[in-house]
C-alpha positions as semicolon CSV with decimal commas, in nm:
position;residue;x (nm);y (nm);z (nm)
1;M;6,376;6,667;10,997
2;K;6,344;6,652;11,411
3;C;6,058;6,537;11,626
4;I;5,983;6,719;11,914
5;I;5,757;6,424;12,182
6;L;5,591;6,639;12,467
7;A;5,630;6,419;12,758
8;A;5,681;6,676;13,061
9;G;5,299;6,716;13,224
10;Y;5,194;6,591;13,542
11;A;4,890;6,417;13,437
12;T;4,651;6,545;13,764
13;R;4,322;6,425;13,658
14;M;4,459;6,036;13,640
15;Y;4,598;6,112;14,005
16;P;4,665;5,803;14,187
17;L;4,775;5,629;13,901
18;T;5,043;5,924;13,745
19;E;5,117;6,075;14,109
20;N;5,464;5,938;14,108
21;F;5,516;5,793;13,775
22;P;5,530;5,922;13,369
23;K;5,175;5,963;13,222
24;P;5,310;5,865;12,829
25;L;5,539;5,557;12,969
26;L;5,148;5,374;13,118
27;E;5,105;5,108;12,932
28;I;4,827;4,993;12,676
29;Q;4,840;4,609;12,537
30;G;5,120;4,559;12,729
31;K;5,355;4,871;12,521
32;P;5,369;5,187;12,725
33;I;5,242;5,477;12,532
34;L;5,476;5,646;12,361
35;E;5,663;5,312;12,268
36;W;5,294;5,307;11,978
37;I;5,396;5,605;11,884
38;L;5,803;5,565;11,816
39;E;5,802;5,284;11,706
40;D;5,606;5,468;11,373
41;I;5,854;5,792;11,413
42;N;6,122;5,557;11,387
43;R;6,046;5,387;11,029
44;I;5,970;5,779;10,865
45;K;6,316;5,763;10,702
46;E;6,301;6,179;10,721
47;I;6,383;6,228;11,124
48;D;6,700;6,158;11,245
49;E;6,643;6,268;11,550
50;I;6,405;6,225;11,856
51;I;6,363;6,429;12,195
52;I;6,156;6,335;12,417
53;V;6,058;6,655;12,687
54;S;6,051;6,512;13,068
55;N;6,039;6,720;13,350
56;H;6,297;6,690;13,643
57;K;6,054;6,500;13,845
58;F;6,010;6,162;13,652
59;I;6,383;6,241;13,363
60;S;6,507;5,971;13,546
61;V;6,176;5,667;13,470
62;F;6,284;5,872;13,135
63;E;6,606;5,702;13,142
64;E;6,520;5,399;13,293
65;W;6,350;5,288;13,009
66;K;6,524;5,424;12,768
67;K;6,766;5,157;12,793
68;G;6,532;4,849;12,693
69;L;6,527;5,021;12,326
70;A;6,638;4,887;11,995
71;Y;6,721;5,271;11,862
72;S;6,710;5,412;12,168
73;D;7,036;5,554;11,982
74;R;6,761;5,773;11,824
75;I;6,641;5,946;12,142
76;Q;6,737;6,262;12,317
77;L;6,567;6,282;12,695
78;L;6,623;6,690;12,758
79;D;6,494;6,758;13,153
80;D;6,264;7,090;13,160
81;G;6,387;7,130;13,575
82;S;6,012;7,134;13,741
83;T;5,943;6,963;13,945
84;E;5,539;6,924;13,992
85;N;5,286;7,034;13,809
86;E;5,293;7,447;13,964
87;N;5,660;7,527;13,841
88;R;5,542;7,359;13,536
89;L;5,768;7,557;13,210
90;G;5,428;7,400;13,002
91;A;5,436;7,289;12,680
92;V;5,494;7,607;12,459
93;R;5,776;7,646;12,656
94;D;5,943;7,319;12,632
95;I;5,938;7,360;12,215
96;A;6,142;7,666;12,287
97;L;6,389;7,519;12,528
98;C;6,396;7,205;12,277
99;I;6,472;7,415;11,997
100;E;6,757;7,680;12,201
101;R;6,932;7,368;12,379
102;N;6,929;7,169;12,037
103;N;7,004;7,445;11,864
104;I;6,752;7,272;11,579
105;K;6,743;7,523;11,275
106;D;6,534;7,155;11,096
107;D;6,211;7,135;11,036
108;V;6,047;6,988;11,343
109;L;5,754;6,739;11,348
110;V;5,603;6,808;11,729
111;L;5,494;6,539;11,910
112;A;5,167;6,499;12,269
113;G;5,349;6,250;12,393
114;D;4,998;6,145;12,564
115;N;4,785;6,035;12,222
116;L;4,722;5,779;12,060
117;V;4,669;5,721;11,668
118;D;4,612;5,373;11,484
119;F;4,777;5,591;11,128
120;S;5,129;5,682;11,046
121;F;5,251;6,071;11,066
122;Q;5,424;5,973;10,744
123;E;5,153;6,056;10,504
124;F;5,183;6,398;10,732
125;V;5,555;6,454;10,715
126;S;5,511;6,396;10,336
127;F;5,201;6,662;10,336
128;F;5,455;6,884;10,422
129;Y;5,723;6,857;10,250
130;Q;5,440;6,858;9,954
131;K;5,319;7,219;10,086
132;R;5,642;7,389;10,171
133;T;5,494;7,584;10,458
134;S;5,492;7,507;10,868
135;C;5,113;7,280;10,906
136;I;4,922;7,093;11,136
137;M;4,676;6,817;11,132
138;V;4,291;6,837;11,072
139;H;4,007;6,653;11,153
140;R;3,526;6,673;11,067
141;E;3,405;6,685;11,407
142;E;3,088;6,706;11,429
143;S;3,005;6,712;11,782
144;V;2,988;7,117;11,913
145;E;3,031;7,003;12,265
146;K;3,357;6,815;12,162
147;L;3,490;7,098;11,927
148;R;3,453;7,384;12,323
149;R;3,696;7,134;12,471
150;T;3,992;7,146;12,149
151;G;4,165;7,420;11,860
152;V;3,951;7,445;11,624
153;A;4,081;7,587;11,227
154;V;3,919;7,765;10,999
155;L;4,085;7,670;10,627
156;D;3,986;7,848;10,366
157;G;3,954;7,621;9,967
158;D;4,299;7,555;9,956
159;G;4,294;7,413;10,320
160;R;4,494;7,711;10,402
161;L;4,469;7,798;10,862
162;I;4,316;8,169;10,858
163;E;4,182;8,120;11,198
164;M;4,324;7,941;11,497
165;Q;3,988;7,927;11,784
166;E;4,113;7,743;12,115
167;K;3,845;7,592;12,304
168;P;3,576;7,780;12,131
169;E;3,206;7,858;12,285
170;N;3,043;7,898;11,959
171;P;3,310;7,680;11,701
172;A;3,403;7,862;11,330
173;S;3,362;7,512;11,150
174;H;3,388;7,086;11,222
175;F;3,768;7,111;11,172
176;A;3,991;6,982;11,515
177;V;4,253;7,008;11,594
178;P;4,519;6,733;11,678
179;P;4,820;6,801;11,946
180;F;5,021;6,742;11,590
181;Y;5,279;6,985;11,431
182;I;5,567;7,078;11,100
183;Y;5,721;7,338;11,185
184;R;6,007;7,504;10,929
185;G;6,356;7,516;11,037
186;E;6,381;7,866;10,834
187;E;6,051;7,986;11,098
188;L;6,177;7,892;11,459
189;R;6,416;8,172;11,546
190;F;6,026;8,379;11,488
191;I;5,825;8,157;11,741
192;L;6,153;8,230;12,028
193;E;6,069;8,571;11,939
194;G;5,692;8,537;11,942
195;I;5,725;8,290;12,239
196;K;5,963;8,561;12,456
197;Q;5,724;8,783;12,371
198;G;5,475;8,643;12,461
199;R;5,274;8,669;12,219
200;C;5,083;8,317;12,306
201;Q;4,981;8,124;12,708
202;V;5,327;7,913;12,745
203;D;5,061;7,553;12,802
204;S;4,864;7,534;12,477
205;P;5,079;7,456;12,167
206;G;4,687;7,543;11,940
207;S;4,754;7,925;12,150
208;L;5,055;7,943;11,962
209;I;4,923;7,824;11,644
210;K;4,695;8,091;11,658
211;W;4,944;8,392;11,651
212;F;5,185;8,204;11,456
213;C;4,856;8,147;11,114
214;T;4,872;8,573;11,124
215;E;5,200;8,580;11,069
216;R;5,314;8,268;10,864
217;E;5,142;8,065;10,577
218;V;5,028;7,743;10,733
219;Y;4,838;7,476;10,578
220;A;4,636;7,230;10,709
221;C;4,657;6,760;10,668
222;P;4,376;6,552;10,692
223;M;4,431;6,364;10,931
224;N;4,353;5,996;10,764
225;G;4,283;5,789;11,076
226;R;4,194;5,883;11,470
227;R;4,323;5,967;11,734
228;Y;4,266;5,859;12,120
229;D;4,351;6,121;12,335
230;I;4,443;5,924;12,724
231;G;4,287;6,250;12,929
232;N;4,159;6,074;13,244
233;L;4,119;5,697;13,360
234;E;3,856;5,608;13,230
235;I;3,979;5,679;12,916
236;Y;4,276;5,489;12,995
237;E;4,073;5,214;13,124
238;Q;3,915;5,157;12,724
239;M;4,258;5,203;12,556
240;K;4,421;4,941;12,742
241;E;4,119;4,695;12,593
242;H;3,955;4,796;12,274
243;F;4,296;5,073;12,105
244;P;4,300;4,872;11,752
245;G;4,672;4,926;11,772
246;T;4,876;5,132;11,483
247;V;4,697;4,990;11,099
248;K;5,052;5,016;10,881
249;I;5,317;4,791;10,993
250;T;5,537;4,800;10,718
251;D;5,808;5,015;10,613
252;T;5,662;5,251;10,290
253;C;5,902;5,413;10,018
254;D;5,757;5,735;9,930
255;I;5,705;5,789;9,507
256;M;5,548;6,069;9,384
257;G;5,387;6,161;9,705
258;V;5,202;5,723;9,817
259;H;5,359;5,548;10,052
260;I;5,435;5,192;9,877
261;A;5,426;4,931;10,121
262;V;5,779;4,752;10,109
263;T;5,686;4,467;10,102
264;N;5,731;4,077;9,962
265;M;5,432;3,887;9,843
266;E;5,562;3,609;10,201
267;K;5,515;3,916;10,441
268;T;5,207;4,043;10,253
269;L;5,058;3,677;10,279
270;H;5,148;3,674;10,697
271;L;5,080;4,034;10,760
272;L;4,712;3,910;10,590
273;E;4,741;3,632;10,828
274;N;4,766;3,744;11,188
275;N;4,643;4,113;11,101
276;L;4,236;3,915;10,967
277;E;4,002;4,113;11,192
278;E;4,228;4,441;11,393
279;W;4,156;4,486;10,963
280;R;3,862;4,460;10,906
281;G;3,657;4,736;10,769
282;K;4,034;4,886;10,608
283;Y;4,112;4,810;10,305
284;I;4,391;4,728;10,091
285;C;4,561;4,912;9,723
286;V;4,767;4,729;9,456
287;A;4,945;5,001;9,331
288;N;5,103;5,097;8,984
289;V;5,288;5,304;8,806
290;H;4,953;5,471;8,627
291;T;4,766;5,529;8,977
292;T;5,076;5,633;9,126
293;V;5,099;5,990;8,866
294;T;4,718;6,001;8,917
295;A;4,731;5,975;9,248
296;Y;5,021;6,306;9,221
297;E;4,844;6,540;8,992
298;D;4,509;6,416;9,203
299;E;4,526;6,515;9,546
300;Q;4,209;6,378;9,694
301;Y;4,288;6,007;9,497
302;R;4,611;6,041;9,693
303;A;4,430;6,025;10,051
304;V;4,286;5,772;9,921
305;Q;4,566;5,525;9,856
306;N;4,725;5,679;10,184
307;K;4,413;5,624;10,337
308;A;4,475;5,268;10,269
309;V;4,601;5,006;10,520
310;M;4,870;4,929;10,264
311;A;4,919;5,075;9,888
312;L;5,067;4,692;9,748
313;P;5,352;4,765;9,424
314;D;5,201;4,587;9,188
315;G;5,350;4,704;8,914
316;G;5,758;4,626;8,869
317;P;5,886;4,999;8,834
318;L;5,717;5,114;9,160
319;S;5,967;4,828;9,359
320;R;6,271;4,859;9,141
321;Y;6,261;5,161;9,319
322;S;6,252;5,126;9,653
323;R;6,427;4,892;9,620
324;E;6,695;5,199;9,459
325;H;6,625;5,390;9,755
326;G;6,757;5,151;10,006
327;F;6,456;4,927;10,056
328;K;6,647;4,618;9,896
329;D;6,417;4,343;10,084
330;A;6,109;4,580;9,846
331;Q;5,988;4,318;9,592
332;R;5,694;4,374;9,352
333;V;5,279;4,202;9,491
334;T;5,036;4,202;9,218
335;G;4,697;4,168;9,269
336;P;4,637;3,918;9,083
337;D;4,877;3,761;9,214
338;L;4,805;3,785;9,593
339;M;4,424;3,671;9,511
340;K;4,578;3,373;9,359
341;E;4,817;3,303;9,668
342;V;4,512;3,410;9,936
343;L;4,258;3,214;9,734
344;K;4,571;2,887;9,803
345;I;4,553;2,910;10,158
346;S;4,201;2,965;10,193
347;A;4,037;2,560;10,294
348;R;4,297;2,550;10,508
349;K;4,217;2,872;10,713
350;G;3,800;2,925;10,619
351;W;3,869;3,187;10,483
352;R;3,613;3,313;10,365
353;H;3,491;3,539;10,032
354;Y;3,272;3,777;9,834
355;F;3,364;3,897;9,521
356;Y;3,238;4,368;9,405
357;G;3,255;4,423;9,044
358;S;3,290;4,330;8,670
359;T;3,057;4,202;8,500
360;Q;2,753;3,824;8,569
361;E;2,955;3,604;8,304
362;T;3,300;3,672;8,402
363;L;3,184;3,577;8,762
364;D;2,989;3,303;8,686
365;L;3,351;3,193;8,484
366;L;3,555;3,315;8,836
367;K;3,348;3,068;9,039
368;K;3,338;2,793;8,812
369;K;3,721;2,850;8,792
370;I;3,727;2,875;9,125
371;E;3,554;2,497;9,260
372;E;3,784;2,344;9,066
373;S;4,111;2,544;9,114
374;Y;4,073;2,593;9,514
375;P;3,914;2,317;9,627
376;G;3,702;2,362;9,934
377;T;3,742;2,742;9,931
378;Q;3,392;3,009;10,051
379;I;3,220;3,212;9,791
380;A;3,084;3,354;10,048
381;G;2,887;3,561;9,713
382;M;2,926;3,776;9,365
383;Y;2,723;4,079;9,252
384;S;2,882;4,318;8,965
385;P;2,660;4,707;9,026
386;P;2,497;4,806;8,730
387;F;2,721;5,085;8,521
388;R;2,600;5,365;8,631
389;E;2,640;5,554;8,985
390;L;2,452;5,395;9,292
391;T;2,171;5,572;9,473
392;Q;2,245;5,608;9,888
393;E;1,939;5,313;9,947
394;E;2,124;5,038;9,647
395;D;2,442;5,120;9,808
396;A;2,328;5,089;10,102
397;Q;2,139;4,700;10,027
398;I;2,488;4,598;9,868
399;V;2,641;4,712;10,212
400;D;2,418;4,484;10,368
401;M;2,403;4,209;10,142
402;I;2,801;4,182;10,176
403;N;2,770;4,209;10,518
404;E;2,494;3,936;10,597
405;A;2,723;3,729;10,376
406;K;3,038;3,741;10,679
407;P;3,316;3,763;10,388
408;D;3,656;3,692;10,503
409;F;3,799;3,904;10,201
410;V;3,613;4,137;10,011
411;W;3,798;4,128;9,581
412;V;3,657;4,472;9,470
413;G;3,724;4,435;9,088
414;L;3,559;4,793;8,950
415;G;3,895;4,955;8,827
416;A;4,151;5,163;8,923
417;P;4,100;5,471;9,024
418;K;3,703;5,379;9,092
419;Q;3,817;5,087;9,250
420;E;3,958;5,280;9,542
421;R;3,744;5,489;9,569
422;W;3,473;5,302;9,637
423;M;3,693;5,093;9,891
424;A;3,774;5,452;10,127
425;V;3,394;5,537;10,112
426;H;3,290;5,179;10,208
427;E;3,604;5,199;10,503
428;N;3,440;5,090;10,822
429;R;3,123;4,993;10,671
430;V;3,196;4,677;10,490
431;N;3,324;4,452;10,753
432;A;3,552;4,298;10,575
433;V;3,944;4,343;10,402
434;M;3,838;4,532;10,165
435;I;4,151;4,464;9,805
436;G;4,109;4,632;9,472
437;V;4,267;4,438;9,234
438;G;4,178;4,524;8,884
439;A;4,183;4,282;8,620
440;A;4,207;3,932;8,836
441;F;3,849;3,865;8,808
442;D;3,915;3,866;8,434
443;Y;4,273;3,725;8,433
444;E;4,123;3,402;8,683
445;A;3,828;3,376;8,471
446;G;4,087;3,274;8,123
447;N;3,945;3,636;8,000
448;I;4,342;3,767;7,973
449;K;4,624;3,605;7,956
450;R;4,890;3,694;8,171
451;A;5,216;3,787;8,006
452;P;5,524;3,576;7,968
453;A;5,701;3,565;8,301
454;W;5,996;3,670;8,111
455;M;5,799;3,980;8,026
456;Q;5,647;3,971;8,453
457;K;6,016;3,997;8,559
458;C;6,213;4,269;8,275
459;S;5,840;4,486;8,418
460;L;5,674;4,443;8,025
461;E;5,304;4,313;8,142
462;W;5,186;4,660;8,058
463;L;5,365;4,649;7,736
464;Y;5,125;4,307;7,659
465;R;4,784;4,338;7,831
466;L;4,868;4,728;7,531
467;M;4,919;4,480;7,274
468;Q;4,611;4,255;7,411
469;D;4,388;4,606;7,420
470;P;4,577;4,891;7,238
471;K;4,309;5,152;7,168
472;R;4,180;5,164;7,520
473;L;4,510;5,106;7,744
474;F;4,771;5,312;7,472
475;K;4,714;5,666;7,580
476;R;4,667;5,531;7,937
477;Y;5,026;5,341;7,976
478;F;5,247;5,620;7,728
479;V;5,137;5,876;7,896
480;T;5,206;5,784;8,267
481;N;5,407;5,600;8,246
482;F;5,617;5,919;8,023
483;K;5,468;6,094;8,363
484;Y;5,701;5,928;8,551
485;M;5,964;5,816;8,371
486;W;6,031;6,245;8,431
487;W;5,949;6,209;8,745
488;K;6,203;6,005;8,816
489;I;6,500;6,209;8,599
490;R;6,389;6,459;8,814
491;H;6,448;6,305;9,160
């Protein structure tokens, strides 16, 4: 896959700042806008080349900037020949120029070079490979006023694009379309012919999709995060102070469509400590074969997993798969081990903890064990929710209760997939880092014994748990383990 980044505009609304300097290279928190995008794109293994389209006026600025990049060999700069706003080619003709000049036949990810996002484009790429059709990205926008200033998608029940509106006076849906697209390599010649025949506006990538979706199948990938369009000086000044950065800052390995973090315990603890404030309101999943197979079969649950800051490889087979596919440093990071390691250093760091889930009896035992084993650790609170669906009022009260306790971490022990769905629903509502740790409460409290070290090392902890609770776990382990092995053989 190639990535085309459109950076040939003149940003006249940001004059005089951009009169003699390209907007994509303006700095946000010490880093050019474009580099925030590139650092993510450079980690996506499916992308083997990045093409940045500039205009002739600023090409020398881009060439000087490129010299300082560690991954400059992956980047090609393309001069579209225009010298001022009045003779610009426009975004659509810049796309065509890239395809023709490089004789591109591969799939193509197209991005606007002046947008910031707080998520990784890896999920968009994975979504494309699952659908094997050209794709757009969409997010829900409640403001009709904002919808009137952007592209709007009308989707069918399966997420297929059936109509694209460009800055409509009366939006037909609440799905806004940011300037992020993926086109199949087999359809690029068809797109070039359409552009030459004048089927779309030359300066509107959205109008290209508007025509294209009437001729070919296009699917919409939900945008799992926020996009920031640096459209004027006011927004630029705001982003200089408040841009949260890209949330996902570790490599991932795609396993059955789930982006499993490539990490180890030391790196995970380092990430937690260094990003604690940025990650407040976000959540971390702890993934094993069971949750990964479940996510493979359930698109909504897969989106929940992939929207997490990290999906840690709790299961040994997942970290082994990552190592087999080139990630030599990938190691297992289990929920119980992570909770134990964080608790060990909490008194020194001053971190506060809230425990949500399990039974009151288990929470009482857990509290006693923490006080004995990790002296000085601050327990902000504990809550055992009822074994039924909560009302909206009850849920709001619980969120208020958690936030009033001011925890740094909320450990969620509801079991999969319930705990991951709970965290996703409470994203940006709970003011702490949420981590779903399954049976970690029972392990730490002493209700369940961990498997011997040799069984953990041999990825046989599931077998040890099965022997402890065969009636409940037999179907879960044997069915999902078989499905995972069959998928691995086929892939």
